[in-house]
PDB file of C-alpha atoms in Angstrom:
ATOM      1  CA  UNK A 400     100.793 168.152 137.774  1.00  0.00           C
ATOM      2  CA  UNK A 401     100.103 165.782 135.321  1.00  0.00           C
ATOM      3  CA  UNK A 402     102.978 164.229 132.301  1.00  0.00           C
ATOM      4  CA  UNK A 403     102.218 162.919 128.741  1.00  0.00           C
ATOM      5  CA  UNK A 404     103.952 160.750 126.436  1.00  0.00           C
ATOM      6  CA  UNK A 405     103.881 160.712 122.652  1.00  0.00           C
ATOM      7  CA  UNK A 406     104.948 158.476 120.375  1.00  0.00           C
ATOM      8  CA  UNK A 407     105.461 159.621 116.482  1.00  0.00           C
ATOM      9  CA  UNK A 408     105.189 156.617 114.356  1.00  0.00           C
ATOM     10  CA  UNK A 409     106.474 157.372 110.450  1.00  0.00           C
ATOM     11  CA  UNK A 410     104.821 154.147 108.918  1.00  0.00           C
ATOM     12  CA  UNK A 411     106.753 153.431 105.123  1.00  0.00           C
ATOM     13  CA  UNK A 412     104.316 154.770 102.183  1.00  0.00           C
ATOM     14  CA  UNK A 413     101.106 153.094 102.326  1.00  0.00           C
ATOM     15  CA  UNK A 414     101.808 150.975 105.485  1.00  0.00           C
ATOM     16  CA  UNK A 415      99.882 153.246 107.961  1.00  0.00           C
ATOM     17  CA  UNK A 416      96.606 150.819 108.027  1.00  0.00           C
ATOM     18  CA  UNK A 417      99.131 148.072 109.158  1.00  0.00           C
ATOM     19  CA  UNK A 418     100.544 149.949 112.207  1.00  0.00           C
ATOM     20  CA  UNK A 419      97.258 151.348 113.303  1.00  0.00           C
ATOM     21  CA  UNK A 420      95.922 147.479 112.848  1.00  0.00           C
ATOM     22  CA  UNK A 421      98.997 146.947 115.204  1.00  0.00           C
ATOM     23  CA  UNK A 422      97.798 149.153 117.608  1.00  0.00           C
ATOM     24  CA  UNK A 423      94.172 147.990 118.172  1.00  0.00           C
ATOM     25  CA  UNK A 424      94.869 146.170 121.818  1.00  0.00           C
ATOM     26  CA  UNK A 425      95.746 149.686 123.104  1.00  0.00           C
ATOM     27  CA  UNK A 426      93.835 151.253 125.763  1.00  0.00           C
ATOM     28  CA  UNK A 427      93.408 154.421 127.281  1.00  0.00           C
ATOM     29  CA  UNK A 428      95.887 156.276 124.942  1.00  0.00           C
ATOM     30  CA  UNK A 429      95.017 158.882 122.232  1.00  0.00           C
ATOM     31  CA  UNK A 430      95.986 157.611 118.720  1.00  0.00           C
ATOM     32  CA  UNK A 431      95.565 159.918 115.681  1.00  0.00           C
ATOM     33  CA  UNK A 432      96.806 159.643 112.183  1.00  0.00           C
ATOM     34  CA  UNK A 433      97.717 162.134 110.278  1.00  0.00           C
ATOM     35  CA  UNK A 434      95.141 163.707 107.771  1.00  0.00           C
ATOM     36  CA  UNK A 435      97.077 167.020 106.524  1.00  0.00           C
ATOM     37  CA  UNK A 436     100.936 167.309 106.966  1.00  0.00           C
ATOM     38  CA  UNK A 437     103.675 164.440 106.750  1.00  0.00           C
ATOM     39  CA  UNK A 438     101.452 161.195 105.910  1.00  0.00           C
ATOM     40  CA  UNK A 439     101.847 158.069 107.216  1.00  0.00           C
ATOM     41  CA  UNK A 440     102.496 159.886 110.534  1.00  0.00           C
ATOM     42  CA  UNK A 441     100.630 158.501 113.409  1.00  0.00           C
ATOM     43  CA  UNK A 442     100.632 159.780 117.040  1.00  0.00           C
ATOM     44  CA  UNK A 443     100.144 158.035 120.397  1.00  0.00           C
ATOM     45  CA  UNK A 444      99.653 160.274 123.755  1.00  0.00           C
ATOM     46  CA  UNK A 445      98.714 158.833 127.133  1.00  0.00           C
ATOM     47  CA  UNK A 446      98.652 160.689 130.483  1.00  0.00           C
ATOM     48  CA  UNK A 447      99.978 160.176 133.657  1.00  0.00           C
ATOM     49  CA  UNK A 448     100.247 161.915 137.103  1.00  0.00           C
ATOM     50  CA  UNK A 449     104.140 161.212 137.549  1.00  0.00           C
ATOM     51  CA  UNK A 450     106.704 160.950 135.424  1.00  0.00           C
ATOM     52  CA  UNK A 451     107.938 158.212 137.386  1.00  0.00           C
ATOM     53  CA  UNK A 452     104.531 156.121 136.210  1.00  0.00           C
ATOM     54  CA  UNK A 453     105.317 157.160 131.881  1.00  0.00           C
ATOM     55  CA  UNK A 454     109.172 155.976 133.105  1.00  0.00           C
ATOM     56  CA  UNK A 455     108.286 152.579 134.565  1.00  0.00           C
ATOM     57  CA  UNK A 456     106.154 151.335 131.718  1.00  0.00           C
ATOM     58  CA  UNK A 457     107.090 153.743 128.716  1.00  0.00           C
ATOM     59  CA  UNK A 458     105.173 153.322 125.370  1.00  0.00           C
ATOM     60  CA  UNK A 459     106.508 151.783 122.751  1.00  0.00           C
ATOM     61  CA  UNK A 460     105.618 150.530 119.114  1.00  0.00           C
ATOM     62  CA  UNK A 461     104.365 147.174 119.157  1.00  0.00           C
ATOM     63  CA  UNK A 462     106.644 144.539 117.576  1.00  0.00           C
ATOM     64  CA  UNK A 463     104.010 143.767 114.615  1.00  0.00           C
ATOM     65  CA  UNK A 464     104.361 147.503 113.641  1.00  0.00           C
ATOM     66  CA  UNK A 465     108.548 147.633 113.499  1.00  0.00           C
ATOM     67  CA  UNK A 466     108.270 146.001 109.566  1.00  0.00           C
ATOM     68  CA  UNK A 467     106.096 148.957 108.557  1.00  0.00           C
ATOM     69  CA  UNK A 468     108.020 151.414 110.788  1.00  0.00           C
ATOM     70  CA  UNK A 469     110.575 154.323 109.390  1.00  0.00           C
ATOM     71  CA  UNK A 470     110.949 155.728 112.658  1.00  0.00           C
ATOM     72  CA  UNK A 471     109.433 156.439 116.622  1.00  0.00           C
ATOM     73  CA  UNK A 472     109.974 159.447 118.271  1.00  0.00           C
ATOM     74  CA  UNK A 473     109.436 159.430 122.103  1.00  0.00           C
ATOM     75  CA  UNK A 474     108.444 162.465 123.546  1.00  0.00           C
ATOM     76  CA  UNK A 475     107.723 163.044 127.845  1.00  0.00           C
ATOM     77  CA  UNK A 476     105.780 166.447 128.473  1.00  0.00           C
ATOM     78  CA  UNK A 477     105.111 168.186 131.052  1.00  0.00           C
ATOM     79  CA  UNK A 478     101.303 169.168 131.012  1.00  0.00           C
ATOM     80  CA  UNK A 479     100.989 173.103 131.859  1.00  0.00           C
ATOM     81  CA  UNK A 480      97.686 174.743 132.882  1.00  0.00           C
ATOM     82  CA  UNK A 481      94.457 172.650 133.933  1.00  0.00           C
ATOM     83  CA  UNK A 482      96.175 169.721 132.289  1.00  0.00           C
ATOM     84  CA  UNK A 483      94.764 167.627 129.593  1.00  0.00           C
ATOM     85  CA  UNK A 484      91.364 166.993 129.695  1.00  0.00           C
ATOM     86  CA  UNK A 485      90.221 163.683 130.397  1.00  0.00           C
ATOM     87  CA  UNK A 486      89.370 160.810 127.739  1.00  0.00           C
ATOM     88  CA  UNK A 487      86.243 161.888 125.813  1.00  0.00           C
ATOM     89  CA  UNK A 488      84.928 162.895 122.364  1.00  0.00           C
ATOM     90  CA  UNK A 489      85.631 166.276 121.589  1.00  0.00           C
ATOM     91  CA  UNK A 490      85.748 166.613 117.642  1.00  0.00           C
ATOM     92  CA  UNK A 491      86.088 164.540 114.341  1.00  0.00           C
ATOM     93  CA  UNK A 492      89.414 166.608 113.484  1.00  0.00           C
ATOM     94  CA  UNK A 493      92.241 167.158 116.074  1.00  0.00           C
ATOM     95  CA  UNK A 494      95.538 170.156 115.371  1.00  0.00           C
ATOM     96  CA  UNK A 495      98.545 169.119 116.929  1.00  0.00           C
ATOM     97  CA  UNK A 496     100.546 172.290 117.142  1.00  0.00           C
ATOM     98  CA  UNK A 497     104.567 171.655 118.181  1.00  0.00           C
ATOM     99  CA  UNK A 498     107.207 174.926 118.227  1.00  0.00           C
ATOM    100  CA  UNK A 499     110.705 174.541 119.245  1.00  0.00           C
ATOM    101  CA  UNK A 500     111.622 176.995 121.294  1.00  0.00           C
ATOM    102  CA  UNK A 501     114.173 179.399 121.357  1.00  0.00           C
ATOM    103  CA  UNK A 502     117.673 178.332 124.452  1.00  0.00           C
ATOM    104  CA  UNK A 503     116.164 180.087 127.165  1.00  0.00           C
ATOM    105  CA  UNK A 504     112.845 181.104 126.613  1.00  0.00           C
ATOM    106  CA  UNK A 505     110.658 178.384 127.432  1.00  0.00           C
ATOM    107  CA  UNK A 506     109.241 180.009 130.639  1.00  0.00           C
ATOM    108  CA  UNK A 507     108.530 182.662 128.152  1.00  0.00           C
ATOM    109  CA  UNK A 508     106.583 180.617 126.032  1.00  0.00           C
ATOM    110  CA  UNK A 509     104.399 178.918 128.275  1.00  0.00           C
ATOM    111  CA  UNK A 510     103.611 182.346 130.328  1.00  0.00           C
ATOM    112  CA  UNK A 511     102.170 184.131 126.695  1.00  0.00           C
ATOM    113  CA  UNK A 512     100.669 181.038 125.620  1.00  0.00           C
ATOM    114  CA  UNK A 513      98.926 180.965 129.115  1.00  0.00           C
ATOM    115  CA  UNK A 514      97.594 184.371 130.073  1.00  0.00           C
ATOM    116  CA  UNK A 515      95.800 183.850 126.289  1.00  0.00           C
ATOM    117  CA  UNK A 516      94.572 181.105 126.590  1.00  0.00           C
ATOM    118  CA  UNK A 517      91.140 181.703 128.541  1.00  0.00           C
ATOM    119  CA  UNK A 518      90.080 183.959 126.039  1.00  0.00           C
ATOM    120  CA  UNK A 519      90.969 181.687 122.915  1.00  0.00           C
ATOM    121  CA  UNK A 520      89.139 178.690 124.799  1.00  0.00           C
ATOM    122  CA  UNK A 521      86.068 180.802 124.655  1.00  0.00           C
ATOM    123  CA  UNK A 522      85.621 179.745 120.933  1.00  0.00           C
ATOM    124  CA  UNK A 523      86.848 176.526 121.435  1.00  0.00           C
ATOM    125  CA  UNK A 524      88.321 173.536 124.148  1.00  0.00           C
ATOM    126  CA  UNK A 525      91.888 173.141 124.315  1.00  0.00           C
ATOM    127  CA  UNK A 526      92.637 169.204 125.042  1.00  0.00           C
ATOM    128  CA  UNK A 527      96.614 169.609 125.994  1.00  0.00           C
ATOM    129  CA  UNK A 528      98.862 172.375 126.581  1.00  0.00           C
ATOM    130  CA  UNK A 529     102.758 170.640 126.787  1.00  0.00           C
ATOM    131  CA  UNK A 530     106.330 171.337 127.542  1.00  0.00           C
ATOM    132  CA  UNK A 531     108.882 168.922 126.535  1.00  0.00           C
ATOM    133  CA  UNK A 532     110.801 166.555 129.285  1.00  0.00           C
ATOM    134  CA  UNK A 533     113.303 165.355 126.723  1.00  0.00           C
ATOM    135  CA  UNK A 534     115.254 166.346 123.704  1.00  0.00           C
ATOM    136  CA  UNK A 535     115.609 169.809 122.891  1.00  0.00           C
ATOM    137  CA  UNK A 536     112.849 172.444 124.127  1.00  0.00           C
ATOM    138  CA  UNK A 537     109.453 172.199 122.805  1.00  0.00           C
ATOM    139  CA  UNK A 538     106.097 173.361 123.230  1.00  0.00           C
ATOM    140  CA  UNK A 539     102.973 171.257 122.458  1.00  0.00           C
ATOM    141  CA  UNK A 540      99.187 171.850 121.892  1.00  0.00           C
ATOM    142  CA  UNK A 541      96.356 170.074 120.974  1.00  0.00           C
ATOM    143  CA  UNK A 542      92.651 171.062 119.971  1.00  0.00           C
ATOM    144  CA  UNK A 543      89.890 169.518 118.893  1.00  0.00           C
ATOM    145  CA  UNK A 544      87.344 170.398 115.980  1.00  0.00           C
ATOM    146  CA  UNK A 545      84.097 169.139 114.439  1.00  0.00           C
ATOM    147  CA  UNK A 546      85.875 168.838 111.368  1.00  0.00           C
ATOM    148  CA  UNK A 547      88.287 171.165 109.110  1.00  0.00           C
ATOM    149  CA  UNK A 548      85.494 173.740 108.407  1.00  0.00           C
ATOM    150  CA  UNK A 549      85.165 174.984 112.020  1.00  0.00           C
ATOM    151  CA  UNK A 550      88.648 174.890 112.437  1.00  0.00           C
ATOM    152  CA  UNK A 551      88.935 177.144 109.526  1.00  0.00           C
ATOM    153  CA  UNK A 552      86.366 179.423 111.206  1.00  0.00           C
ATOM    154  CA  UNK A 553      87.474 179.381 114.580  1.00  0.00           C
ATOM    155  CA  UNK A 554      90.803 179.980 113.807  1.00  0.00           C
ATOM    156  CA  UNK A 555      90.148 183.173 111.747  1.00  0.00           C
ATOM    157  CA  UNK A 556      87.524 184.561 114.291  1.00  0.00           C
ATOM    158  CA  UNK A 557      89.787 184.077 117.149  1.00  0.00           C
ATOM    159  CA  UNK A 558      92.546 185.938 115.183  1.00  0.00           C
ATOM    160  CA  UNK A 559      89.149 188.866 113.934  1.00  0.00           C
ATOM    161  CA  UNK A 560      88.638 189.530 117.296  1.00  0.00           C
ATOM    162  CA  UNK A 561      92.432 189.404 118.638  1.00  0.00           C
ATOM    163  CA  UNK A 562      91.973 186.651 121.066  1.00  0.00           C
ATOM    164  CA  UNK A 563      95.005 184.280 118.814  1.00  0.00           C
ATOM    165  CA  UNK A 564      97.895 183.947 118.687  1.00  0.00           C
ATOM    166  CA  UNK A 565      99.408 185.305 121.997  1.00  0.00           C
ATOM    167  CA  UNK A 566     101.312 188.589 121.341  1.00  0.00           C
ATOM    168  CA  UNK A 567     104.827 187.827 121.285  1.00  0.00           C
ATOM    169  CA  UNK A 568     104.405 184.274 121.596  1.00  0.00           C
ATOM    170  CA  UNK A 569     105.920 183.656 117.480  1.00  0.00           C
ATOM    171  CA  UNK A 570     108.978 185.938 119.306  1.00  0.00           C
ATOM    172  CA  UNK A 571     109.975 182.538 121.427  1.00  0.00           C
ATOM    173  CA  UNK A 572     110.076 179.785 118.720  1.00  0.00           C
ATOM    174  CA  UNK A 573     112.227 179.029 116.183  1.00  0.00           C
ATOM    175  CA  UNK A 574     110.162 176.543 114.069  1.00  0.00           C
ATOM    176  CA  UNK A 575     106.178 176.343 114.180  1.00  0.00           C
ATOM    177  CA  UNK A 576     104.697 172.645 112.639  1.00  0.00           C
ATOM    178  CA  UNK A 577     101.149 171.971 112.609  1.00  0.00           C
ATOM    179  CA  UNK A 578      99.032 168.399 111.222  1.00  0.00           C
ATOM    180  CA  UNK A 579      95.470 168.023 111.304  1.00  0.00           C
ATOM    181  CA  UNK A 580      94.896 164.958 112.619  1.00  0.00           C
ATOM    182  CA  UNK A 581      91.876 162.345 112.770  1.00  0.00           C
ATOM    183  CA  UNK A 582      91.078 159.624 115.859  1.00  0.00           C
ATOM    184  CA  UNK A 583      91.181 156.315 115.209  1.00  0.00           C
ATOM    185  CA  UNK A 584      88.429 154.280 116.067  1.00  0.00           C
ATOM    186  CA  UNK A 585      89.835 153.099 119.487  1.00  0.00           C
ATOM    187  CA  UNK A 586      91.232 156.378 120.646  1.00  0.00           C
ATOM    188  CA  UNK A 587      90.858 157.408 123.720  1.00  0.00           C
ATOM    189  CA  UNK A 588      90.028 161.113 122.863  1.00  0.00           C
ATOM    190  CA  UNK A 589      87.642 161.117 119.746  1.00  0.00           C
TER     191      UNK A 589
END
């Protein structure tokens, strides 16, 4: 099984350029900024094999960031399925996808979201099916597009031909929040 951390950075208005300067010495992470939802968001994701390894060493905002910083949300997952797929370039445009889920019905969740999710990857790669660790009970996903165009069209074929969303799946959240996101230069997935 493999584990993921996140990091949600909420740089002040027009200080996003400064924390993703900030960032530049990281390696082997994935580090997006956000394109369409709440801006001056920025994410950070790296994978592990244990929890134990994200616990020694956790991620945190470097100390030339905290002046331009509102607030940093930790998040550990727990990877589901294949787990994340390894470093790469997938797409131009990344959706991060994150649901809370109704007390009780994670197992729920992740079992829908599952048994769909061969067919939906037939239009496109998933990068990172998660679970949350921490806080209250989330579910996580992550794809990867060419750009916002074949989202658009991927997205509405995959719903055209019934292959998205996972019936019953929208039963087992509460609250659905979605942000296209782009890589930044020294991402790890690009």
């Amino acid at each position: 099984m493999s584990y993921c951390e996140t990091l949600r950075l909420q740089a002040a208005p027009g200080k996003a350029a400064n924390v993703l300067l900030s960032l530049a010495g990281l390696t082997d992470v994935g580090l997006w900024s956000v394109d369409i939802g709440l801006l001056n968001r920025i994410y950070v994701m790296r994978v592990s094999d244990s929890q134990e390894a994200l616990d020694a060493a956790p991620l945190d905002a470097p100390e030339a960031s905290l002046p331009f910083l509102q607030g940093v949300e930790r998040t550990r997952w727990r990877c589901l399925g294949a787990g994340p797929k390894p470093a790469g370039h997938y797409g131009g445009v990344y959706e991060w996808r994150c649901y809370d889920v109704n007390p009780g019905r994670l197992a729920e969740a992740e079992a829908l979201f599952l048994a769909s999710l061969p067919g939906r990857e037939t239009l496109s790669p998933l990068v990172a099916v998660m679970a949350s660790i921490d806080g209250p009970q989330r579910f996580a996903h992550l794809w990867p597009y060419t750009d916002p165009n074949a989202r658009a069209a991927i997205r509405a074929r995959s719903v055209q031909e019934g292959l998205w969303p996972p019936p019953g799946f929208a039963l087992t959240v509460s609250r659905m929040e979605n942000e296209l996101l782009i890589p930044a230069q020294n991402s790890a997935w690009r």
